Coordinates of C-alpha atoms and ligand atoms in Angstrom, one line a residue:
M973 CA -29.8 -22.9 22.9
N974 CA -29.3 -19.1 21.3
K975 CA -27.4 -18.3 18.5
S976 CA -23.9 -17.4 19.1
T977 CA -23.0 -20.5 20.4
S978 CA -24.7 -23.0 18.4
N979 CA -22.1 -21.1 15.9
R980 CA -19.9 -22.7 18.3
D981 CA -20.9 -25.3 18.7
S982 CA -20.4 -26.1 15.7
F983 CA -17.4 -24.2 14.8
Y984 CA -16.2 -27.0 17.5
G985 CA -18.2 -30.1 16.3
H986 CA -18.2 -30.2 12.8
I987 CA -15.1 -27.9 11.8
A988 CA -12.1 -29.5 11.4
Q989 CA -9.3 -28.0 13.8
T990 CA -6.3 -27.9 13.4
S991 CA -4.8 -26.4 17.1
D992 CA -5.6 -27.6 20.2
A993 CA -6.2 -23.6 21.5
P994 CA -8.2 -21.6 18.5
M995 CA -9.1 -18.2 19.1
G996 CA -12.0 -18.8 18.8
L997 CA -13.0 -14.6 18.4
E998 CA -17.0 -14.7 16.9
I999 CA -16.7 -12.9 13.8
S1000 CA -19.7 -10.8 13.2
H1001 CA -18.3 -8.4 10.5
A1002 CA -15.9 -6.4 9.8
E1003 CA -14.2 -3.1 8.2
G1004 CA -10.6 -1.2 7.0
P1005 CA -8.7 -1.9 10.3
W1006 CA -11.6 -3.3 12.4
L1007 CA -12.7 -7.5 13.5
Y1008 CA -16.3 -7.1 15.0
T1009 CA -17.5 -10.1 17.0
T1010 CA -20.7 -10.6 18.4
D1011 CA -20.2 -10.1 21.5
G1012 CA -20.7 -6.4 21.0
R1013 CA -16.1 -6.7 21.1
R1014 CA -14.1 -4.8 18.7
Y1015 CA -10.0 -5.4 17.6
V1016 CA -7.2 -3.2 15.5
D1017 CA -6.3 -6.3 13.3
F1018 CA -3.3 -5.7 13.7
I1019 CA -1.7 -8.9 11.1
S1020 CA -4.1 -7.7 9.0
G1021 CA -5.6 -11.1 8.4
I1022 CA -2.2 -13.3 7.5
A1023 CA -1.0 -10.6 5.1
V1024 CA -4.8 -10.3 3.3
S1025 CA -6.2 -7.5 4.0
S1026 CA -4.2 -4.8 3.0
L1027 CA -6.2 -1.9 2.3
G1028 CA -8.2 -2.9 5.1
H1029 CA -10.8 -5.4 5.6
R1030 CA -14.0 -4.6 2.9
H1031 CA -12.1 -2.0 1.1
P1032 CA -15.2 0.7 -0.7
E1033 CA -13.2 -0.2 -4.2
V1034 CA -12.6 -3.8 -3.9
V1035 CA -16.5 -4.3 -2.5
D1036 CA -18.1 -2.9 -5.7
A1037 CA -16.4 -4.3 -8.6
I1038 CA -17.0 -7.3 -7.1
R1039 CA -21.0 -6.5 -7.1
N1040 CA -20.3 -5.4 -10.6
Q1041 CA -19.1 -8.1 -10.8
L1042 CA -21.4 -10.4 -9.6
D1043 CA -23.5 -8.8 -11.6
R1044 CA -22.5 -10.1 -14.4
H1045 CA -21.2 -13.1 -14.6
L1046 CA -19.2 -16.0 -11.6
H1047 CA -17.2 -19.0 -13.1
V1048 CA -17.8 -19.5 -17.4
M1049 CA -15.2 -21.4 -17.7
V1050 CA -12.4 -23.8 -16.6
Y1051 CA -8.5 -21.8 -16.7
G1052 CA -7.8 -20.5 -19.9
E1053 CA -10.2 -20.8 -23.1
F1054 CA -12.1 -17.9 -22.3
I1055 CA -11.3 -14.4 -22.5
Q1056 CA -12.8 -13.3 -19.1
K1057 CA -12.2 -8.7 -18.8
P1058 CA -11.3 -9.0 -15.2
Q1059 CA -8.3 -11.9 -15.9
A1060 CA -7.3 -9.7 -18.8
E1061 CA -7.5 -6.7 -17.8
F1062 CA -5.4 -7.2 -14.2
A1063 CA -3.1 -9.8 -15.9
S1064 CA -2.7 -6.4 -18.1
L1065 CA -2.3 -3.8 -15.1
L1066 CA -0.2 -6.8 -13.6
A1067 CA 2.5 -7.3 -16.6
S1068 CA 2.8 -2.6 -17.0
R1069 CA 4.4 -3.3 -13.8
L1070 CA 6.7 -5.6 -13.9
P1071 CA 10.0 -6.9 -15.2
S1072 CA 9.7 -7.3 -19.0
N1073 CA 10.4 -11.2 -18.0
L1074 CA 7.6 -11.1 -15.9
D1075 CA 5.1 -10.2 -18.7
R1076 CA 2.5 -13.7 -18.3
I1077 CA 0.3 -14.4 -15.1
Y1078 CA -1.2 -18.0 -14.7
L1079 CA -4.3 -17.4 -12.5
V1080 CA -5.0 -20.2 -9.6
N1081 CA -6.3 -19.8 -5.9
S1082 CA -4.1 -19.8 -3.1
G1083 CA -0.3 -19.4 -2.6
T1084 CA 0.6 -22.8 -2.2
E1085 CA -1.2 -23.9 -5.7
A1086 CA 0.9 -20.4 -7.4
N1087 CA 4.2 -22.2 -6.4
E1088 CA 2.8 -25.8 -7.2
G1089 CA 2.7 -24.9 -10.4
A1090 CA 6.2 -22.6 -10.2
L1091 CA 8.0 -26.1 -9.3
K1092 CA 5.9 -27.8 -12.1
L1093 CA 6.7 -25.1 -14.7
A1094 CA 9.8 -25.5 -14.0
K1095 CA 10.1 -28.5 -14.2
K1096 CA 8.5 -28.2 -17.4
H1097 CA 11.0 -26.0 -18.4
T1098 CA 14.3 -27.1 -17.7
G1099 CA 13.9 -31.1 -18.0
R1100 CA 15.6 -31.4 -15.1
S1101 CA 14.1 -32.0 -11.8
R1102 CA 16.5 -31.7 -8.3
L1103 CA 15.6 -28.8 -6.7
V1104 CA 16.9 -26.3 -4.0
A1105 CA 14.9 -24.9 -1.2
F1106 CA 16.2 -23.7 2.4
R1107 CA 15.8 -23.7 5.7
N1108 CA 13.1 -22.2 7.3
S1109 CA 11.3 -21.2 4.5
Y1110 CA 6.9 -21.8 4.6
H1111 CA 5.4 -22.5 0.9
G1112 CA 2.1 -24.2 1.5
D1113 CA 0.5 -27.2 3.2
T1114 CA -0.3 -29.2 -0.9
H1115 CA 2.5 -31.9 -0.9
G1116 CA 4.9 -30.1 -3.4
S1117 CA 5.2 -27.0 -1.1
L1118 CA 5.6 -29.2 1.8
S1119 CA 8.2 -30.3 0.1
V1120 CA 10.4 -27.5 -0.5
T1121 CA 9.4 -26.0 2.8
G1122 CA 12.3 -26.0 5.0
R1123 CA 11.4 -27.6 9.3
D1124 CA 11.3 -30.5 9.2
I1125 CA 8.5 -31.2 12.1
Y1126 CA 5.9 -29.6 9.7
R1127 CA 8.1 -32.3 6.7
D1128 CA 8.9 -36.2 9.3
P1129 CA 5.1 -36.9 9.5
Y1130 CA 3.9 -36.8 5.4
L1131 CA 7.5 -38.6 4.4
P1132 CA 8.7 -39.1 1.1
L1133 CA 7.4 -35.8 0.0
L1134 CA 8.7 -35.6 -3.8
P1135 CA 12.4 -36.4 -4.2
G1136 CA 15.7 -33.8 -5.6
V1137 CA 15.4 -31.5 -2.4
T1138 CA 18.0 -29.9 -1.2
F1139 CA 18.2 -27.2 2.3
L1140 CA 20.4 -24.3 2.0
D1141 CA 20.5 -22.8 5.0
F1142 CA 19.4 -18.5 4.1
N1143 CA 22.2 -16.0 3.4
D1144 CA 24.9 -18.2 3.3
P1145 CA 26.7 -18.1 0.5
S1146 CA 29.0 -20.6 1.3
G1147 CA 26.5 -23.6 0.2
L1148 CA 25.6 -22.3 -3.6
G1149 CA 27.8 -24.1 -5.0
N1150 CA 24.8 -26.7 -4.6
I1151 CA 22.2 -25.2 -7.0
D1152 CA 23.8 -27.0 -10.1
E1153 CA 23.1 -28.1 -13.9
D1154 CA 21.4 -30.4 -13.0
T1155 CA 18.6 -28.0 -10.7
A1156 CA 15.4 -27.0 -12.2
A1157 CA 14.7 -24.4 -9.2
V1158 CA 15.7 -22.3 -6.9
I1159 CA 12.6 -21.3 -4.9
L1160 CA 13.1 -19.0 -1.8
E1161 CA 11.2 -16.3 -0.2
P1162 CA 12.9 -13.0 0.0
I1163 CA 11.9 -12.3 3.5
Q1164 CA 11.3 -15.2 4.9
G1165 CA 7.6 -14.8 6.5
E1166 CA 6.8 -18.0 8.6
G1167 CA 10.8 -18.2 9.5
G1168 CA 10.5 -15.2 11.5
I1169 CA 10.9 -12.0 9.6
I1170 CA 14.5 -12.7 8.3
E1171 CA 15.8 -10.4 5.4
A1172 CA 17.7 -11.4 2.4
D1173 CA 21.3 -9.8 2.5
P1174 CA 21.3 -8.2 -0.9
Q1175 CA 24.9 -9.6 -1.9
W1176 CA 23.8 -12.9 -1.0
L1177 CA 20.7 -12.5 -3.4
E1178 CA 22.6 -11.5 -6.2
K1179 CA 25.0 -14.5 -6.0
V1180 CA 21.9 -16.6 -5.8
R1181 CA 20.6 -15.1 -9.2
E1182 CA 24.1 -15.5 -10.9
R1183 CA 24.7 -19.5 -9.9
C1184 CA 21.4 -19.9 -11.3
D1185 CA 22.3 -17.7 -14.3
E1186 CA 25.9 -20.0 -14.5
T1187 CA 23.6 -23.2 -14.4
G1188 CA 20.7 -22.4 -16.0
S1189 CA 18.4 -23.2 -13.0
L1190 CA 15.2 -20.6 -12.8
L1191 CA 15.2 -19.1 -9.7
I1192 CA 11.8 -18.8 -7.9
F1193 CA 10.7 -16.0 -5.5
D1194 CA 7.8 -16.9 -3.3
E1195 CA 6.6 -14.0 -2.7
I1196 CA 3.0 -15.0 -1.1
Q1197 CA 3.2 -13.0 1.8
S1198 CA 5.5 -10.3 1.0
G1199 CA 3.6 -9.0 -2.4
F1200 CA 1.1 -6.2 -3.2
G1201 CA 2.3 -3.9 -0.9
R1202 CA 3.0 -4.7 1.8
T1203 CA 6.7 -4.1 2.8
G1204 CA 6.6 -0.9 0.6
K1205 CA 7.0 -1.6 -3.0
L1206 CA 4.4 -3.5 -5.3
F1207 CA 7.2 -6.9 -4.4
A1208 CA 10.0 -7.0 -1.8
F1209 CA 12.5 -8.3 -5.3
M1210 CA 11.9 -4.7 -6.2
H1211 CA 13.8 -3.4 -3.3
Y1212 CA 16.2 -5.6 -3.7
G1213 CA 16.9 -5.2 -7.9
V1214 CA 17.1 -8.8 -8.0
V1215 CA 14.1 -10.1 -10.7
P1216 CA 13.0 -14.0 -10.6
D1217 CA 12.7 -16.4 -13.6
I1218 CA 8.9 -17.3 -11.5
L1219 CA 7.6 -14.9 -9.2
C1220 CA 5.0 -16.4 -6.7
M1221 CA 2.2 -14.5 -5.2
A1222 CA -1.3 -15.1 -3.5
K1223 CA -2.2 -14.1 -0.3
A1224 CA -3.8 -9.9 -0.6
M1225 CA -3.6 -9.7 -4.1
G1226 CA -7.8 -10.2 -3.9
G1227 CA -8.0 -7.7 -1.9
G1228 CA -10.1 -10.3 0.7
L1229 CA -11.2 -12.8 -1.6
P1230 CA -9.2 -16.3 -2.3
I1231 CA -6.7 -15.9 -5.3
G1232 CA -3.4 -16.8 -6.0
G1233 CA -0.4 -16.9 -9.5
F1234 CA 3.0 -17.5 -10.7
A1235 CA 3.6 -14.8 -13.8
S1236 CA 6.6 -15.8 -15.7
S1237 CA 7.9 -15.1 -19.6
G1238 CA 5.9 -16.4 -23.1
A1239 CA 8.8 -18.7 -24.0
I1240 CA 9.3 -20.4 -20.5
F1241 CA 5.0 -20.6 -20.5
E1242 CA 5.6 -22.3 -23.6
A1243 CA 6.2 -25.3 -21.9
F1244 CA 3.4 -26.4 -20.4
R1245 CA 1.5 -25.8 -24.1
H1246 CA 2.7 -28.7 -25.5
D1247 CA 3.6 -32.1 -25.0
P1248 CA 1.0 -32.5 -23.6
P1249 CA -1.4 -29.7 -24.6
L1250 CA -3.8 -28.8 -20.9
N1251 CA -1.0 -29.9 -18.9
H1252 CA -1.5 -28.0 -16.1
V1253 CA -5.1 -26.9 -15.9
T1254 CA -7.6 -25.9 -13.0
T1255 CA -11.3 -25.2 -12.7
F1256 CA -11.6 -22.2 -10.7
G1257 CA -8.3 -20.2 -11.3
G1258 CA -9.0 -17.0 -11.5
H1259 CA -12.2 -16.7 -10.9
P1260 CA -13.9 -13.9 -12.2
L1261 CA -15.7 -12.8 -8.7
S1262 CA -11.1 -13.1 -7.6
C1263 CA -10.1 -10.9 -10.2
A1264 CA -12.6 -8.0 -9.8
A1265 CA -11.0 -7.6 -6.8
A1266 CA -7.7 -8.0 -7.7
L1267 CA -7.9 -5.4 -9.9
A1268 CA -9.5 -3.1 -7.8
N1269 CA -7.6 -3.9 -5.3
L1270 CA -4.4 -3.0 -7.4
Q1271 CA -6.1 -0.2 -8.5
V1272 CA -6.3 1.6 -5.3
L1273 CA -2.3 0.2 -4.3
L1274 CA -1.1 1.4 -7.4
R1275 CA -2.7 5.1 -6.3
P1276 CA 1.0 7.6 -4.9
G1277 CA 0.5 7.4 -1.4
V1278 CA -0.6 4.5 -0.4
M1279 CA 2.1 1.0 -1.0
E1280 CA 4.7 4.7 0.4
R1281 CA 2.5 4.5 4.0
A1282 CA 4.4 1.0 4.6
A1283 CA 7.0 2.7 4.9
A1284 CA 5.8 5.6 7.4
I1285 CA 5.3 2.4 9.5
E1286 CA 8.0 1.2 9.5
S1287 CA 9.8 4.2 10.9
R1288 CA 7.1 4.8 13.6
V1289 CA 6.6 0.9 14.7
K1290 CA 10.7 0.1 15.0
E1291 CA 11.5 3.8 16.7
T1292 CA 8.5 3.5 19.7
I1293 CA 9.2 -0.5 20.4
R1294 CA 13.3 -0.5 19.7
G1295 CA 14.8 -1.0 23.1
K1296 CA 11.2 -0.8 25.1
G1297 CA 11.8 -4.8 26.8
V1298 CA 12.1 -6.2 23.0
V1299 CA 15.0 -8.0 21.8
G1300 CA 14.3 -6.3 17.8
V1301 CA 11.8 -5.7 15.2
R1302 CA 13.1 -6.3 12.3
G1303 CA 10.6 -6.3 9.0
K1304 CA 10.2 -4.2 5.9
G1305 CA 7.8 -1.5 5.8
A1306 CA 4.3 -3.9 7.7
M1307 CA 6.2 -6.6 7.3
L1308 CA 7.4 -6.6 10.8
G1309 CA 8.6 -8.6 13.6
M1310 CA 8.8 -8.4 17.2
Q1311 CA 11.8 -10.3 18.5
L1312 CA 10.9 -11.5 22.9
E1313 CA 13.1 -13.4 24.9
S1314 CA 11.0 -16.4 25.8
Y1315 CA 7.8 -18.0 24.6
E1316 CA 6.3 -17.4 28.0
I1317 CA 6.3 -13.7 27.4
T1318 CA 5.9 -13.9 24.0
R1319 CA 2.5 -15.7 24.6
K1320 CA 1.5 -13.1 27.3
T1321 CA 2.0 -10.1 25.2
V1322 CA 0.1 -11.4 22.4
E1323 CA -2.9 -12.5 25.1
F1324 CA -2.7 -8.8 26.7
A1325 CA -2.8 -7.0 23.6
L1326 CA -6.0 -9.4 22.5
E1327 CA -8.0 -8.3 26.3
R1328 CA -6.5 -4.9 25.1
G1329 CA -8.8 -5.1 21.7
V1330 CA -5.1 -5.6 19.5
L1331 CA -4.6 -8.8 17.4
L1332 CA -1.2 -10.1 17.3
G1333 CA -0.1 -13.6 16.5
W1334 CA 2.9 -15.7 16.0
T1335 CA 4.3 -17.0 12.8
L1336 CA 4.6 -20.1 12.1
H1337 CA 8.5 -21.3 12.8
S1338 CA 8.9 -19.1 15.6
N1339 CA 6.7 -18.7 19.4
T1340 CA 9.5 -16.0 20.4
L1341 CA 8.3 -13.8 17.5
V1342 CA 5.4 -11.3 16.9
R1343 CA 4.0 -10.4 14.3
L1344 CA 3.1 -6.7 13.5
A1345 CA 1.7 -6.3 10.2
P1346 CA -1.4 -4.2 10.0
P1347 CA -3.3 -2.7 7.2
L1348 CA -1.5 0.2 5.1
I1349 CA -4.8 1.7 5.0
I1350 CA -4.0 2.4 9.3
D1351 CA -4.1 6.3 10.8
D1352 CA -1.2 7.6 13.2
D1353 CA -3.7 8.1 15.7
L1354 CA -4.8 4.3 15.8
L1355 CA -1.1 3.0 15.0
G1356 CA -0.2 5.0 18.3
E1357 CA -3.0 3.3 19.8
V1358 CA -2.1 0.4 19.3
L1359 CA 2.1 0.9 19.2
Q1360 CA 0.6 2.0 23.6
I1361 CA -1.6 -1.2 24.0
I1362 CA 1.7 -3.2 22.5
L1363 CA 4.4 -1.6 24.8
E1364 CA 1.7 -2.0 28.1
S1365 CA 1.3 -5.4 27.1
L1366 CA 5.2 -5.9 27.1
G1367 CA 5.6 -4.2 30.2
R1368 CA 2.7 -6.3 31.8
A1369 CA 4.0 -9.6 30.4
H1370 CA 7.1 -9.2 31.9
Q1371 CA 6.1 -7.8 35.8
N1372 CA 4.0 -11.1 35.2
Ligands
PMP1015 N1 4.6 -19.0 0.8 C1 5.1 -18.2 1.3 C2 5.5 -17.8 1.8 C3 3.2 -17.4 3.0 O1 3.1 -17.4 4.0 C4 2.1 -19.0 2.7 C5 0.7 -18.5 3.8 N2 1.4 -18.4 5.1 C6 1.7 -19.8 2.0 C7 3.1 -19.6 1.0 C8 1.0 -20.5 1.1 O2 0.0 -19.9 0.7 P1 -1.6 -20.1 1.2 O3 -2.1 -20.2 2.5 O4 -2.5 -19.2 -0.1 O5 -1.9 -21.7 0.1

């Protein structure tokens, strides 16, 4: 049995499966926008590992930072007891780029953990338990995050979830009266990702902020997918000028290593310090390797022209694809979606593009939307080639 066959067998035999039809590409290595497979092919990663590798795979400065940290120390102590340089440097650089009410961060390992922590923090700080969330949202697959995820088919098998969650329609101001004095937090994605790349309406978002202020409820923005430059600014809320009380992040934060976090003010974070002390701890949250990677990733992102590239990608993609057999192209920066008319056309377009070496994908809640989330470092020539392949795949999908 050759090595490749045995890896395939082990994958299907011993890795718990979550899909009836996994893509099953066997990865050899990855560099920049490229994924290389063991059969000698290469693919443009046009979904960036689902909005993770915004600087491409193995950005040299991120890899160097990980190597340097590797020679100093790995895990040394649970979260928040020791002063660790990579954590401290990352947190202070991030704080320098965030509004002053988001100058503290609690570091975790993943997106869903960031949301879990944010929900607990809001409950503890306000002394309230009601939560308001939105239909079509996605916040993660652990119990708390799933409790505020707005799609029944994912929730139903796991009921009962957290009590006291009210779902409202995204972008509909008429329901906002449901945010009341018993509401601990309102959680939303400024751009719904898995819901199919749906941007918040700026006026609606302002109204949500106002209603939270009136009722003393905390506003949580889940920017796990939209953060770290994906939309052309460090966070999507910066396009809107509406500032949350708690900001959740993960995915692209670690430049390819697992890390997440939720940022808020010192006053709000007081709730985690007492009654009882240590009431929210994690062993690996803010792992030094991940923080070293996150620091290098952020330093590169903040250089002139890096995040700005997202706007150029957006206009090129929209100009090239709009009106060419698609219902529409929407989204901001490099967080884009191509709306097609049927599942069949969508499935075939993704399949044909893969044959031609371009990796596209769906979003979790929509099977007629193709996710377009290229790395920000993709150059104009390669972007042009990929868009051509997408157009040809679309054309073929319509003929078949
Ligand atoms: N929130 C949003 C908006 C997401 O897109 C995701 C992941 N798709 C999550 C939370 C969960 O993140 P993770 O998979 O790291 O737990």
